[in-house]
JSON list of C-alpha atoms in Angstrom, two decimals:
[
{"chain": "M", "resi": 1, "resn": "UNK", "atom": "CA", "xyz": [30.87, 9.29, 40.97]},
{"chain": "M", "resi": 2, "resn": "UNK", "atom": "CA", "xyz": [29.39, 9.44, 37.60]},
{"chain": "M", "resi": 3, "resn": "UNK", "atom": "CA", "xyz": [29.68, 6.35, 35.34]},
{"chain": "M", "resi": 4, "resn": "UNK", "atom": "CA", "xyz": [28.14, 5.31, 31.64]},
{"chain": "M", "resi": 5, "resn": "UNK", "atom": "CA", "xyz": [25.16, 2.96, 32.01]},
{"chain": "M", "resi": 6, "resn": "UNK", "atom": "CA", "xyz": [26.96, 0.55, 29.54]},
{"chain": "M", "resi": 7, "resn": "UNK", "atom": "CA", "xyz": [24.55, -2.24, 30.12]},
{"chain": "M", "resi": 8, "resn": "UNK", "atom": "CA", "xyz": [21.27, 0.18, 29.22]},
{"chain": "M", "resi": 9, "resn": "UNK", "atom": "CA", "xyz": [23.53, 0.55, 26.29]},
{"chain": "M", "resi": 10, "resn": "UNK", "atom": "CA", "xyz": [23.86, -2.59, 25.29]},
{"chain": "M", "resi": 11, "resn": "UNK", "atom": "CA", "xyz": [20.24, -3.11, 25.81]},
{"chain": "M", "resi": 12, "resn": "UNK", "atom": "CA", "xyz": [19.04, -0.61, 23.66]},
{"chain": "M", "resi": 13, "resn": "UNK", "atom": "CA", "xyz": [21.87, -1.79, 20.63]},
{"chain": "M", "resi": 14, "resn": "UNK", "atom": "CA", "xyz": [20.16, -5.06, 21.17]},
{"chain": "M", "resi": 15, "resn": "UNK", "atom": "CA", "xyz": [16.75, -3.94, 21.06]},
{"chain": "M", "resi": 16, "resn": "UNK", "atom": "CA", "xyz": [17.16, -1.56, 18.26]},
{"chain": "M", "resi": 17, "resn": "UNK", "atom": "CA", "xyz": [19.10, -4.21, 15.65]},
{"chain": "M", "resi": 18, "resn": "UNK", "atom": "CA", "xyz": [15.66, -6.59, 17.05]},
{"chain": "M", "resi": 19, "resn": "UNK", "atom": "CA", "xyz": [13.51, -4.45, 15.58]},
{"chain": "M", "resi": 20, "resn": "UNK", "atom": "CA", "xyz": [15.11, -3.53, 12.72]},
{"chain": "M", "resi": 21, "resn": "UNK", "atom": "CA", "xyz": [15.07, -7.58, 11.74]},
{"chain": "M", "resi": 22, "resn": "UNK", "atom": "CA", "xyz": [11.35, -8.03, 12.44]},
{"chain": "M", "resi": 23, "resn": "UNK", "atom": "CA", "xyz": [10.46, -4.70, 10.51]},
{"chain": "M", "resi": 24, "resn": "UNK", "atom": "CA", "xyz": [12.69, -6.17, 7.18]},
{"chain": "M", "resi": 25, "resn": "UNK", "atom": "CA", "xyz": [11.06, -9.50, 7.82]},
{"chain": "M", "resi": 26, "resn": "UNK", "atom": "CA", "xyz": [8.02, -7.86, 7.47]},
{"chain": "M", "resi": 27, "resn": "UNK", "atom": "CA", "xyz": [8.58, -5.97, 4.22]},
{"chain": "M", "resi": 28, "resn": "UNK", "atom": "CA", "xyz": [10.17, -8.49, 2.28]},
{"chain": "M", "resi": 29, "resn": "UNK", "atom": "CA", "xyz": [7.42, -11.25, 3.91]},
{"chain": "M", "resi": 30, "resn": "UNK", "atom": "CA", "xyz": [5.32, -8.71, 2.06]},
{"chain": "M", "resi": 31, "resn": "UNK", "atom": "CA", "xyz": [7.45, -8.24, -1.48]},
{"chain": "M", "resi": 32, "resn": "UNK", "atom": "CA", "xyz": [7.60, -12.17, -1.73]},
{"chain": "M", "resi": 33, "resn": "UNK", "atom": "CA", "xyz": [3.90, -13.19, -0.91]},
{"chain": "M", "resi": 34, "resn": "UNK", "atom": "CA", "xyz": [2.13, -15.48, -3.61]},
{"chain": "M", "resi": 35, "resn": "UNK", "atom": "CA", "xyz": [-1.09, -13.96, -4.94]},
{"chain": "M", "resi": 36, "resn": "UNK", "atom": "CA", "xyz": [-4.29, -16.03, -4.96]},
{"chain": "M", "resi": 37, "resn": "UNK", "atom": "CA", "xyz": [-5.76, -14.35, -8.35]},
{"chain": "M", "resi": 38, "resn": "UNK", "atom": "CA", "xyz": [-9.20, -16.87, -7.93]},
{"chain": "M", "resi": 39, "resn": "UNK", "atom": "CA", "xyz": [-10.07, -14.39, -4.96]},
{"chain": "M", "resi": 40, "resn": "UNK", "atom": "CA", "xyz": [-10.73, -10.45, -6.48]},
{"chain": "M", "resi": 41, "resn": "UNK", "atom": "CA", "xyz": [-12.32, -7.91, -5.30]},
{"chain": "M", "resi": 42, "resn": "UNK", "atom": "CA", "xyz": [-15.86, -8.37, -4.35]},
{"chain": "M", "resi": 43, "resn": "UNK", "atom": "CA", "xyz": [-18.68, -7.11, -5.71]},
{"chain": "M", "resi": 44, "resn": "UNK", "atom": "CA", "xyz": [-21.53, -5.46, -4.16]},
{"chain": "M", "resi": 45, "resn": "UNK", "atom": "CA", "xyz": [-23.74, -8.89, -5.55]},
{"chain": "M", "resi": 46, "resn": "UNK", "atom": "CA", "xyz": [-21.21, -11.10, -4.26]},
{"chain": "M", "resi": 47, "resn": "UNK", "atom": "CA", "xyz": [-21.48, -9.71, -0.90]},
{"chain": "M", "resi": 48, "resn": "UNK", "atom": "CA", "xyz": [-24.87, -10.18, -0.47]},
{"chain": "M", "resi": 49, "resn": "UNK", "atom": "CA", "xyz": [-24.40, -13.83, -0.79]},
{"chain": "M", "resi": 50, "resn": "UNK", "atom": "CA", "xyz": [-21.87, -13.91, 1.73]},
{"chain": "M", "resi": 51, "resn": "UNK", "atom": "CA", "xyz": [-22.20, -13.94, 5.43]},
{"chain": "M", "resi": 52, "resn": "UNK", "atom": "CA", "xyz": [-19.40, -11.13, 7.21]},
{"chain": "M", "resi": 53, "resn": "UNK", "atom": "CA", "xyz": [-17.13, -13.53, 8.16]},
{"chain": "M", "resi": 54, "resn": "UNK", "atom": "CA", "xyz": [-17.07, -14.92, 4.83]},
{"chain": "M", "resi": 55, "resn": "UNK", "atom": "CA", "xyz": [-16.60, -11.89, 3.40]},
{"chain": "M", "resi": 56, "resn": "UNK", "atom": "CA", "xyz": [-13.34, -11.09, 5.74]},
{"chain": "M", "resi": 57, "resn": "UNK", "atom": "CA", "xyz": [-11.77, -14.44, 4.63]},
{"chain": "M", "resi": 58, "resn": "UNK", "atom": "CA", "xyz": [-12.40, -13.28, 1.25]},
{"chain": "M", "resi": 59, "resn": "UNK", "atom": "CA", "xyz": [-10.92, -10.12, 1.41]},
{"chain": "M", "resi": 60, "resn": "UNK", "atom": "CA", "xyz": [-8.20, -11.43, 3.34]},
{"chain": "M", "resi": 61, "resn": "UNK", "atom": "CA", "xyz": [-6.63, -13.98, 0.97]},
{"chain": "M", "resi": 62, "resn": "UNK", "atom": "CA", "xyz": [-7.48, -11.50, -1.88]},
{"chain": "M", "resi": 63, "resn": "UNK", "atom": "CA", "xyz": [-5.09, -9.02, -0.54]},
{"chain": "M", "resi": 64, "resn": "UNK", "atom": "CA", "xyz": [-2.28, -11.32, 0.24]},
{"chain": "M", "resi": 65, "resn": "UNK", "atom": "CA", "xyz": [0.15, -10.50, -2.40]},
{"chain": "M", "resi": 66, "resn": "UNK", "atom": "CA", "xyz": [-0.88, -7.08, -3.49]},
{"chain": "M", "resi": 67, "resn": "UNK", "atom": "CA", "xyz": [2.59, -5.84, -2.72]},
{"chain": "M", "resi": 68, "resn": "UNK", "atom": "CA", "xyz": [4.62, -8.58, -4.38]},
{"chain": "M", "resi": 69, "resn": "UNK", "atom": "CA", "xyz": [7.68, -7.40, -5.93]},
{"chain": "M", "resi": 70, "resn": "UNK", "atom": "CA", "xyz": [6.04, -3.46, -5.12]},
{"chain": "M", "resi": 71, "resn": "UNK", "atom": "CA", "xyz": [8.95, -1.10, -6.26]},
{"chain": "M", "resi": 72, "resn": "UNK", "atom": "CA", "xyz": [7.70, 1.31, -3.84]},
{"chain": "M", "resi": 73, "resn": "UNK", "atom": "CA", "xyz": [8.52, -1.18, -0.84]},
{"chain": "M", "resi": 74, "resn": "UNK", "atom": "CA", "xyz": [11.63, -2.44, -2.49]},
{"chain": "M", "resi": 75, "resn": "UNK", "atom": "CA", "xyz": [13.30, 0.52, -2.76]},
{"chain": "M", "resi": 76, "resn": "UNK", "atom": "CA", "xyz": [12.46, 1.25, 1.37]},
{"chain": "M", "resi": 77, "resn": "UNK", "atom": "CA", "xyz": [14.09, -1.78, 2.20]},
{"chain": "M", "resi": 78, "resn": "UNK", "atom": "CA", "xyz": [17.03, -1.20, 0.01]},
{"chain": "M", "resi": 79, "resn": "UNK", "atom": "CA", "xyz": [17.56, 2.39, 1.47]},
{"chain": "M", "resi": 80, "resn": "UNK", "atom": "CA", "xyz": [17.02, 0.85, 5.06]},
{"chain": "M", "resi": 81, "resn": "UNK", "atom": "CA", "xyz": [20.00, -2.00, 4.44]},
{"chain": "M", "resi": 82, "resn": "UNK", "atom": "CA", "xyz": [21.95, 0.62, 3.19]},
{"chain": "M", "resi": 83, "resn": "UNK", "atom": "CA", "xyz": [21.44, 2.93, 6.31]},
{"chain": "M", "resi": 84, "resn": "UNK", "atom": "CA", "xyz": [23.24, 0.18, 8.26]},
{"chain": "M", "resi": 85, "resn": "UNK", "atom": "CA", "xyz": [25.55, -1.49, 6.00]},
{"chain": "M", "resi": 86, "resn": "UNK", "atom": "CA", "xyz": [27.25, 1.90, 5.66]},
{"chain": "M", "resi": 87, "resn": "UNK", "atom": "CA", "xyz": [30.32, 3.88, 6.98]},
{"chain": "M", "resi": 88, "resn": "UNK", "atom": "CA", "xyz": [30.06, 6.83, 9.08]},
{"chain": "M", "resi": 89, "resn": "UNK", "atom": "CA", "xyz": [32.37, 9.23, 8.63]},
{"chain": "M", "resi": 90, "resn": "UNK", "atom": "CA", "xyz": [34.19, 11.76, 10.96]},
{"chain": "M", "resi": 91, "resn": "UNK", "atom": "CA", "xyz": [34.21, 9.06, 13.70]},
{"chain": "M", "resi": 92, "resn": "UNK", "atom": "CA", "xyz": [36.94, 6.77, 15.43]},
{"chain": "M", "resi": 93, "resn": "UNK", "atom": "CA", "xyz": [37.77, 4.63, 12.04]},
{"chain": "M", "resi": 94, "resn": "UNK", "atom": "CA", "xyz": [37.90, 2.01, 15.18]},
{"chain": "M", "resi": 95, "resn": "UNK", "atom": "CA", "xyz": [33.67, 2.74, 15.74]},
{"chain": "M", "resi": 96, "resn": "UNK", "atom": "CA", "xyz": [32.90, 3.81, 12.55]},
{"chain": "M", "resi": 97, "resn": "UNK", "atom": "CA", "xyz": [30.21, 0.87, 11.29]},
{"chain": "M", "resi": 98, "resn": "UNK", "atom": "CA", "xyz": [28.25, -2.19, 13.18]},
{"chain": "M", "resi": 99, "resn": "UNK", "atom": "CA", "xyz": [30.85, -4.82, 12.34]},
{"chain": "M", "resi": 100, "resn": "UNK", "atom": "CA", "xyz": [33.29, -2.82, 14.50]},
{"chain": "M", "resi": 101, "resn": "UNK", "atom": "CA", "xyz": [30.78, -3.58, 17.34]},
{"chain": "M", "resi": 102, "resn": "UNK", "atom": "CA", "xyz": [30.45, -7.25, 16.35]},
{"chain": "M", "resi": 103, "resn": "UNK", "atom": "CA", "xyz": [27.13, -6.50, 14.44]},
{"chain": "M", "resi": 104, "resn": "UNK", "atom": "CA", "xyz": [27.10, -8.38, 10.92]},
{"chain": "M", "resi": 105, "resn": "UNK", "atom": "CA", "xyz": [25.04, -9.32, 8.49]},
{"chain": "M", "resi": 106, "resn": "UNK", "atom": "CA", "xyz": [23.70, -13.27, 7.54]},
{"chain": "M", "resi": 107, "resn": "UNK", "atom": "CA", "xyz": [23.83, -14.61, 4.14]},
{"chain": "M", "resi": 108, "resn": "UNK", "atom": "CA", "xyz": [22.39, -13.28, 0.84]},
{"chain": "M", "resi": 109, "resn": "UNK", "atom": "CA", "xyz": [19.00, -15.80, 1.44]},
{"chain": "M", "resi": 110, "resn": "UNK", "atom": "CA", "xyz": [18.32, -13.86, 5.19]},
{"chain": "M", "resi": 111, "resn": "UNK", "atom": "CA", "xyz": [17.75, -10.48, 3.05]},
{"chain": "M", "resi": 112, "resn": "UNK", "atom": "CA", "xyz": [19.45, -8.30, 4.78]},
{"chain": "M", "resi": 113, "resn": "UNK", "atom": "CA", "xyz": [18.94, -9.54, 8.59]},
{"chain": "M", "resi": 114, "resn": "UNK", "atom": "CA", "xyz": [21.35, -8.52, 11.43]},
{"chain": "M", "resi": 115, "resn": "UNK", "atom": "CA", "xyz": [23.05, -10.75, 14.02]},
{"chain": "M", "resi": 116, "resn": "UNK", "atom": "CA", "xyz": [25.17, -9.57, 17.03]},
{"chain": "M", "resi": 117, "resn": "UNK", "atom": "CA", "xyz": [27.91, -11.02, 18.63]},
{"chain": "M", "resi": 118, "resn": "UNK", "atom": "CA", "xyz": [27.63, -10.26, 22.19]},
{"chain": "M", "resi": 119, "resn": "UNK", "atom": "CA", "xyz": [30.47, -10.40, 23.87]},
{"chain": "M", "resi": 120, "resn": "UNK", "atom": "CA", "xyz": [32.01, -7.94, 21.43]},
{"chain": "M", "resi": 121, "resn": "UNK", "atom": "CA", "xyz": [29.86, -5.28, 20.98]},
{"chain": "M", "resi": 122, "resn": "UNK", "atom": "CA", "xyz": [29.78, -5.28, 25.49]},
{"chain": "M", "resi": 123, "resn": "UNK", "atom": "CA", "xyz": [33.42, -4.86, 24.73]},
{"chain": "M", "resi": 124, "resn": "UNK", "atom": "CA", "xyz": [33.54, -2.05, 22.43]},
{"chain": "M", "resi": 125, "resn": "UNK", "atom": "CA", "xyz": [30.97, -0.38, 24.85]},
{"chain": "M", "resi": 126, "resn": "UNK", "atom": "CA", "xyz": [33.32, -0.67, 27.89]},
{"chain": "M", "resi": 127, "resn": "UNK", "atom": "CA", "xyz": [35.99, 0.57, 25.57]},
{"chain": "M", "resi": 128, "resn": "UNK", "atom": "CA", "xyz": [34.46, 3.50, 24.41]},
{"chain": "M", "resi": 129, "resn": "UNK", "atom": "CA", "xyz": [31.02, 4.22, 24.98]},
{"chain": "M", "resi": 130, "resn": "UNK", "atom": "CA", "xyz": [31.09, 7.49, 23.43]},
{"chain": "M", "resi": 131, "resn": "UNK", "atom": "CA", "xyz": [31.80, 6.49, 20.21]},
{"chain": "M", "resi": 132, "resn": "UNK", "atom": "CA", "xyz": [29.48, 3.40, 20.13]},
{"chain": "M", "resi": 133, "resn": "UNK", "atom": "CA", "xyz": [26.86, 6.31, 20.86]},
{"chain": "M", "resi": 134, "resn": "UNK", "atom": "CA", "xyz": [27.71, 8.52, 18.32]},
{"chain": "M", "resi": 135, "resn": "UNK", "atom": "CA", "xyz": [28.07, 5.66, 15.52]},
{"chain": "M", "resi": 136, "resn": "UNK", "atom": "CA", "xyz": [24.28, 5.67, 15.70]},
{"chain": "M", "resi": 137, "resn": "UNK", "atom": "CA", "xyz": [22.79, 9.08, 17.34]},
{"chain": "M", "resi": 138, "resn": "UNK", "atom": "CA", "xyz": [25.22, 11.61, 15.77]},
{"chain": "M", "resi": 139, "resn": "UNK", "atom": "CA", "xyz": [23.53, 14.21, 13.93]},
{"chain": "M", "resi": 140, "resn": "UNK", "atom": "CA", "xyz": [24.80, 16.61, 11.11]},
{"chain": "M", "resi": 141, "resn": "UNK", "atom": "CA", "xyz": [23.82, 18.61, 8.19]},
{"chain": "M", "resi": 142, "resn": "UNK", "atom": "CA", "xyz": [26.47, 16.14, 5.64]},
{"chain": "M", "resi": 143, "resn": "UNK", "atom": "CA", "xyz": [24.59, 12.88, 4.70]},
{"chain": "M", "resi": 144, "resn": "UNK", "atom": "CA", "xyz": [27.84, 11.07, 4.97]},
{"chain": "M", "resi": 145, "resn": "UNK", "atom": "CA", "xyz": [28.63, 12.06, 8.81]},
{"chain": "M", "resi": 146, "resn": "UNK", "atom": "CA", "xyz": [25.12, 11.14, 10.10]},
{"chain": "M", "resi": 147, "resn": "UNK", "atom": "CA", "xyz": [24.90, 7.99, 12.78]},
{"chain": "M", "resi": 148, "resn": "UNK", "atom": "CA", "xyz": [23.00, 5.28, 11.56]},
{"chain": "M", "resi": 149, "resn": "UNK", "atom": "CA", "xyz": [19.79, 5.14, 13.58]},
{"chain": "M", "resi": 150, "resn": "UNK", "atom": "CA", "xyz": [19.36, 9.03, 12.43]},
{"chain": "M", "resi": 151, "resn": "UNK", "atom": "CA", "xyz": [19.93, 7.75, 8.78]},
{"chain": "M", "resi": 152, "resn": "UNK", "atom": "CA", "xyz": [17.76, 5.06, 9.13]},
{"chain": "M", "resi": 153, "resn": "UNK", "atom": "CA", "xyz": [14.81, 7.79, 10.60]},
{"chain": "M", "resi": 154, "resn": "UNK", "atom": "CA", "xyz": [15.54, 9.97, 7.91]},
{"chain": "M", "resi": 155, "resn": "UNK", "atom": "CA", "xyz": [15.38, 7.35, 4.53]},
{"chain": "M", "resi": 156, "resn": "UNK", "atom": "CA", "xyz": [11.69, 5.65, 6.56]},
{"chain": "M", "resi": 157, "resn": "UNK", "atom": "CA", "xyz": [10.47, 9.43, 6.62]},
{"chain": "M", "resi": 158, "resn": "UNK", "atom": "CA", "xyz": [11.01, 9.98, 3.82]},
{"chain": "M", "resi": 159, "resn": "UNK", "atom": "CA", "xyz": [9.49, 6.60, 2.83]},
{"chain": "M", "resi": 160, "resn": "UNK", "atom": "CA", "xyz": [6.01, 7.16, 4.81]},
{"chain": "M", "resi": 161, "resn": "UNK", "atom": "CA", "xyz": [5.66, 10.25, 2.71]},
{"chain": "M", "resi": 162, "resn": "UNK", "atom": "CA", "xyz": [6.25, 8.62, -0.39]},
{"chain": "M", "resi": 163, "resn": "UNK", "atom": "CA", "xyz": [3.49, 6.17, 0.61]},
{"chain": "M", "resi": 164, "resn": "UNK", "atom": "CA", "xyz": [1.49, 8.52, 1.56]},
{"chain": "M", "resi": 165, "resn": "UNK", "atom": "CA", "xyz": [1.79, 10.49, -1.56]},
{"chain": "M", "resi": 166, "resn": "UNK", "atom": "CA", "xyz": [1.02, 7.58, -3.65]},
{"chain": "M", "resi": 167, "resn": "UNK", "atom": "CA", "xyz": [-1.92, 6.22, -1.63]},
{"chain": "M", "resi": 168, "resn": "UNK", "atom": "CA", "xyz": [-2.71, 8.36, 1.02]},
{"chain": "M", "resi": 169, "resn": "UNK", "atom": "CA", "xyz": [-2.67, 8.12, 4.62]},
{"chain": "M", "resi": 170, "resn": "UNK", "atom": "CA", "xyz": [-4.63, 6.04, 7.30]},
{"chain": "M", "resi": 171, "resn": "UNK", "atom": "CA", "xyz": [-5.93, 9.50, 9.03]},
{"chain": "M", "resi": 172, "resn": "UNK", "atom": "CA", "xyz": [-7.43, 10.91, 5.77]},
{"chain": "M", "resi": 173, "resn": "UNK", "atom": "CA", "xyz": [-10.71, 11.76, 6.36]},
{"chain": "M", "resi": 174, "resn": "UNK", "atom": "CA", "xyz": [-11.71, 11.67, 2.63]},
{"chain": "M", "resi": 175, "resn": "UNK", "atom": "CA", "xyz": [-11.58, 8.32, 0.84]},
{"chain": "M", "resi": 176, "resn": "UNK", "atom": "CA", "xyz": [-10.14, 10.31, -1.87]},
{"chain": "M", "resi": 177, "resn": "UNK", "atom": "CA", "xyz": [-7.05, 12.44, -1.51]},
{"chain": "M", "resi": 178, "resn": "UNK", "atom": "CA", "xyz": [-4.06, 13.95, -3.55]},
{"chain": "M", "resi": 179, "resn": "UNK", "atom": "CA", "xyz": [-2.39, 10.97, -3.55]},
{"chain": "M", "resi": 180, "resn": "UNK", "atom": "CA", "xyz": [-1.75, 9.37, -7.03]},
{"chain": "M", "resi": 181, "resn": "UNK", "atom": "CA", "xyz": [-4.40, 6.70, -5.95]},
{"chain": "M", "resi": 182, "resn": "UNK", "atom": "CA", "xyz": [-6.80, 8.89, -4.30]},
{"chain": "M", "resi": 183, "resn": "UNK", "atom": "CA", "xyz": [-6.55, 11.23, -7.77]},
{"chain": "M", "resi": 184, "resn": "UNK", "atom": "CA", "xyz": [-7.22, 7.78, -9.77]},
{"chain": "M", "resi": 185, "resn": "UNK", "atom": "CA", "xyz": [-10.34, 6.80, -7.76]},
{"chain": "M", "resi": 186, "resn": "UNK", "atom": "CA", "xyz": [-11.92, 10.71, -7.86]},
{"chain": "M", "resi": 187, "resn": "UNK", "atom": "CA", "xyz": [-11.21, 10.42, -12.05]},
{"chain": "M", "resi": 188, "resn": "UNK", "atom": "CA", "xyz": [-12.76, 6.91, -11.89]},
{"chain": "M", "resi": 189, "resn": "UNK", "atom": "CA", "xyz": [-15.57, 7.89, -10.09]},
{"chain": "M", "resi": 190, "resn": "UNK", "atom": "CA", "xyz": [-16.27, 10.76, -12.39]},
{"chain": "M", "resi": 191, "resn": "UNK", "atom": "CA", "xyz": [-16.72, 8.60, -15.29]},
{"chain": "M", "resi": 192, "resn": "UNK", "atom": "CA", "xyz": [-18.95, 6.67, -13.57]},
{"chain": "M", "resi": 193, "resn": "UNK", "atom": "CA", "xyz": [-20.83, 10.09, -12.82]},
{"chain": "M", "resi": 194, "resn": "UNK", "atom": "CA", "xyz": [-20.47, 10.72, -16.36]},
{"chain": "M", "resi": 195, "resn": "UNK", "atom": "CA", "xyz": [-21.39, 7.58, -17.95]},
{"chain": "M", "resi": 196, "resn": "UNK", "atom": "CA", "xyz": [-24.71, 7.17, -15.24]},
{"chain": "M", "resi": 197, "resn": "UNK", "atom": "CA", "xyz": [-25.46, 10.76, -16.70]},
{"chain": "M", "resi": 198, "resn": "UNK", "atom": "CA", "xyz": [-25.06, 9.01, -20.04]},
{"chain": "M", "resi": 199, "resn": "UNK", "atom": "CA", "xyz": [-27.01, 6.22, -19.91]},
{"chain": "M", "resi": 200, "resn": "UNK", "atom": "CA", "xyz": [-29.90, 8.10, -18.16]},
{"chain": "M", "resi": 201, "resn": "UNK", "atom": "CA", "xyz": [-30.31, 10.67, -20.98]},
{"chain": "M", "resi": 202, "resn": "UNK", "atom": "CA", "xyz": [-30.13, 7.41, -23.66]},
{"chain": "M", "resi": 203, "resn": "UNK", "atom": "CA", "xyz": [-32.78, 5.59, -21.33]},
{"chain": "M", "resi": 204, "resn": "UNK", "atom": "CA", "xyz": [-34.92, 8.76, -21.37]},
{"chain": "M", "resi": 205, "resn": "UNK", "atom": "CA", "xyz": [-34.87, 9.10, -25.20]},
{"chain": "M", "resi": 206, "resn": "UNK", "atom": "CA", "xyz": [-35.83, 5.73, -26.18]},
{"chain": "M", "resi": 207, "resn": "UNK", "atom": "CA", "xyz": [-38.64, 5.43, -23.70]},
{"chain": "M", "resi": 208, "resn": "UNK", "atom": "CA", "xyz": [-39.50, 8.69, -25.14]},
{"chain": "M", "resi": 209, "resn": "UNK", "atom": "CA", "xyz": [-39.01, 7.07, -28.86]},
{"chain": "M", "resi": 210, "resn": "UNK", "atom": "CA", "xyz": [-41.29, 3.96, -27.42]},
{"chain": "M", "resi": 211, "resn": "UNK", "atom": "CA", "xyz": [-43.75, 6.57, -26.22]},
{"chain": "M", "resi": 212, "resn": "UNK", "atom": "CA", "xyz": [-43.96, 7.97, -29.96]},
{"chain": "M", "resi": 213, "resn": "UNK", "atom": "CA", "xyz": [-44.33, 4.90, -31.44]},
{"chain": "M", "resi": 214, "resn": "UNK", "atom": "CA", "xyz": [-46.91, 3.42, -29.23]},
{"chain": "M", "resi": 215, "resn": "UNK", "atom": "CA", "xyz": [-48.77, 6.27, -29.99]},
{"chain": "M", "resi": 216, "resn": "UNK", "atom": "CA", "xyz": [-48.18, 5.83, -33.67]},
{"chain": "M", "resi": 217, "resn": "UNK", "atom": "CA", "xyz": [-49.22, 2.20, -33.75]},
{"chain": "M", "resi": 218, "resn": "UNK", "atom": "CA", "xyz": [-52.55, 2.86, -31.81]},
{"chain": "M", "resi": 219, "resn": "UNK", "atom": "CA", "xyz": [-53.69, 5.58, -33.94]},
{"chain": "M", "resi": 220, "resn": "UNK", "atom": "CA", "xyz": [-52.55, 3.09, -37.23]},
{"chain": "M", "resi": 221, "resn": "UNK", "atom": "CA", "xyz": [-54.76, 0.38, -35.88]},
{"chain": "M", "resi": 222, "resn": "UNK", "atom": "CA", "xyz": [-57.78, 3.17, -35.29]},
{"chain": "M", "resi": 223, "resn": "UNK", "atom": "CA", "xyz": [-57.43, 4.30, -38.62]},
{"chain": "M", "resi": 224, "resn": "UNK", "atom": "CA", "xyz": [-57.62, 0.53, -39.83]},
{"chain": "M", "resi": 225, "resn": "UNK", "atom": "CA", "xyz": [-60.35, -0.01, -37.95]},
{"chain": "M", "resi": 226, "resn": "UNK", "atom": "CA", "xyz": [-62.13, 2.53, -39.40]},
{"chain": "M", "resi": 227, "resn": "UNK", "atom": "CA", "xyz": [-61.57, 2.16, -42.89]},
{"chain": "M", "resi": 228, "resn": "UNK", "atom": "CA", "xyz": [-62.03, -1.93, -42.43]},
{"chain": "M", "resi": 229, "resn": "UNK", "atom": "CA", "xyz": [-65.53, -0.35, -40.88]},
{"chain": "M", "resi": 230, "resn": "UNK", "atom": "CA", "xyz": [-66.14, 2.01, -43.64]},
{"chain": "M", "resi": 231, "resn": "UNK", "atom": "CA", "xyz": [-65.58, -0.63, -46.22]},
{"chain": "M", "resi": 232, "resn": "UNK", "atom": "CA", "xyz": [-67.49, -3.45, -44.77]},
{"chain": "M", "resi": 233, "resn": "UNK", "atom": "CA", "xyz": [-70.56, 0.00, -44.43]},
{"chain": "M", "resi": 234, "resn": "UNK", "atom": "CA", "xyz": [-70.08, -0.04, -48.47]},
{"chain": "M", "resi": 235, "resn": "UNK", "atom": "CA", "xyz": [-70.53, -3.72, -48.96]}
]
């Protein structure tokens, strides 16, 4: 006798709309944090003065509301809300989006957070497992006709790699990349190349200049010396 494991089901539903609430609570956690501006960056000095620990608080509260309001980030969430909020066509217009399974959304203040209602997404499951499964693991080459856990992979792919793109990845070996960051700190750094270069060659010529004229004022006082000799000789 073969029979659908419509408890795992159910489990997984439950698990998956779990994560999906702590990962949004995370990113807009993130897109609403305060920014302390008294704590910037440190500076090489400043950490000198400061024991490590001290310096990880530091850095700590300084980047605590880097990525407030971050358009980037915003427009990940959106696309993620949207994955789910969304119908899924081709289906059973019975299973064709999470409120059919008893899967809604909380008010306008819980940005975007799921809640399920037991008792009717185990009923939908008994009805017609099938369906619940392909609402969220059916794959096809139309956007539209897509389930919503492969829409939901596709629009966070596609996020990482815009992350990535704009500031790099984690595994980079290089501290500077292609990324737009990574291109911003490799131009920064070469005008500090530039102006070190700069500054050396100025240093160099006006020691040389102080040189010259150190030279200039010795022989000036030899030559006074000897002509305040000479005339002092005629006296």
């Amino acid at each position: 006798t073969v029979s659908n494991d419509t408890d795992g089901i159910f489990e997984a539903i439950k698990s998956f709309i779990d994560l999906y609430n702590t990962t949004i609570e995370k990113l807009n956690t993130k897109l609403s944090e305060e920014r302390n501006k008294n704590y910037l960056p440190l500076t090489d000095d400043e950490r000198e003065k400061l024991s490590e620990k001290q310096q990880e608080k530091w850095e700590e509260i300084a980047k605590t509301g880097l990525l407030r309001n971050d358009s980037l980030l915003s427009g990940i969430l959106s696309n993620m809300r949207i994955s789910l909020s969304s119908v899924v066509s081709g289906l059973d217009a019975d299973y064709n989006c999470l409120a059919d399974l008893g899967i809604t959304t909380g008010g306008y203040y819980e940005n975007g957070k799921l809640y399920v209602n037991d008792e009717k997404l185990k009923n939908a499951i008994n009805a017609n497992p099938q369906a619940v499964m392909e609402l969220f693991t059916r794959d096809s080459d139309v956007a539209e006709e897509k389930g919503l856990a492969v829409r939901l992979y596709d629009n966070l792919t596609s996020g990482i790699n815009q992350i990535i793109d704009k500031a790099g990845a984690s595994s980079t070996s290089n501290l500077v990349d292609n990324s737009v960051l990574g291109k911003k700190i490799h131009d920064l750094n070469k005008q500090i190349a530039d102006w070190d270069r700069r500054l050396a060659e100025i240093e160099n010529r006006y020691y040389k200049q102080y040189a010259a004229l150190e030279t200039a004022l010795s022989r000036l006082n030899q030559q006074s010396y000897s002509l305040a000799s000479l005339l002092g000789t005629n006296r």
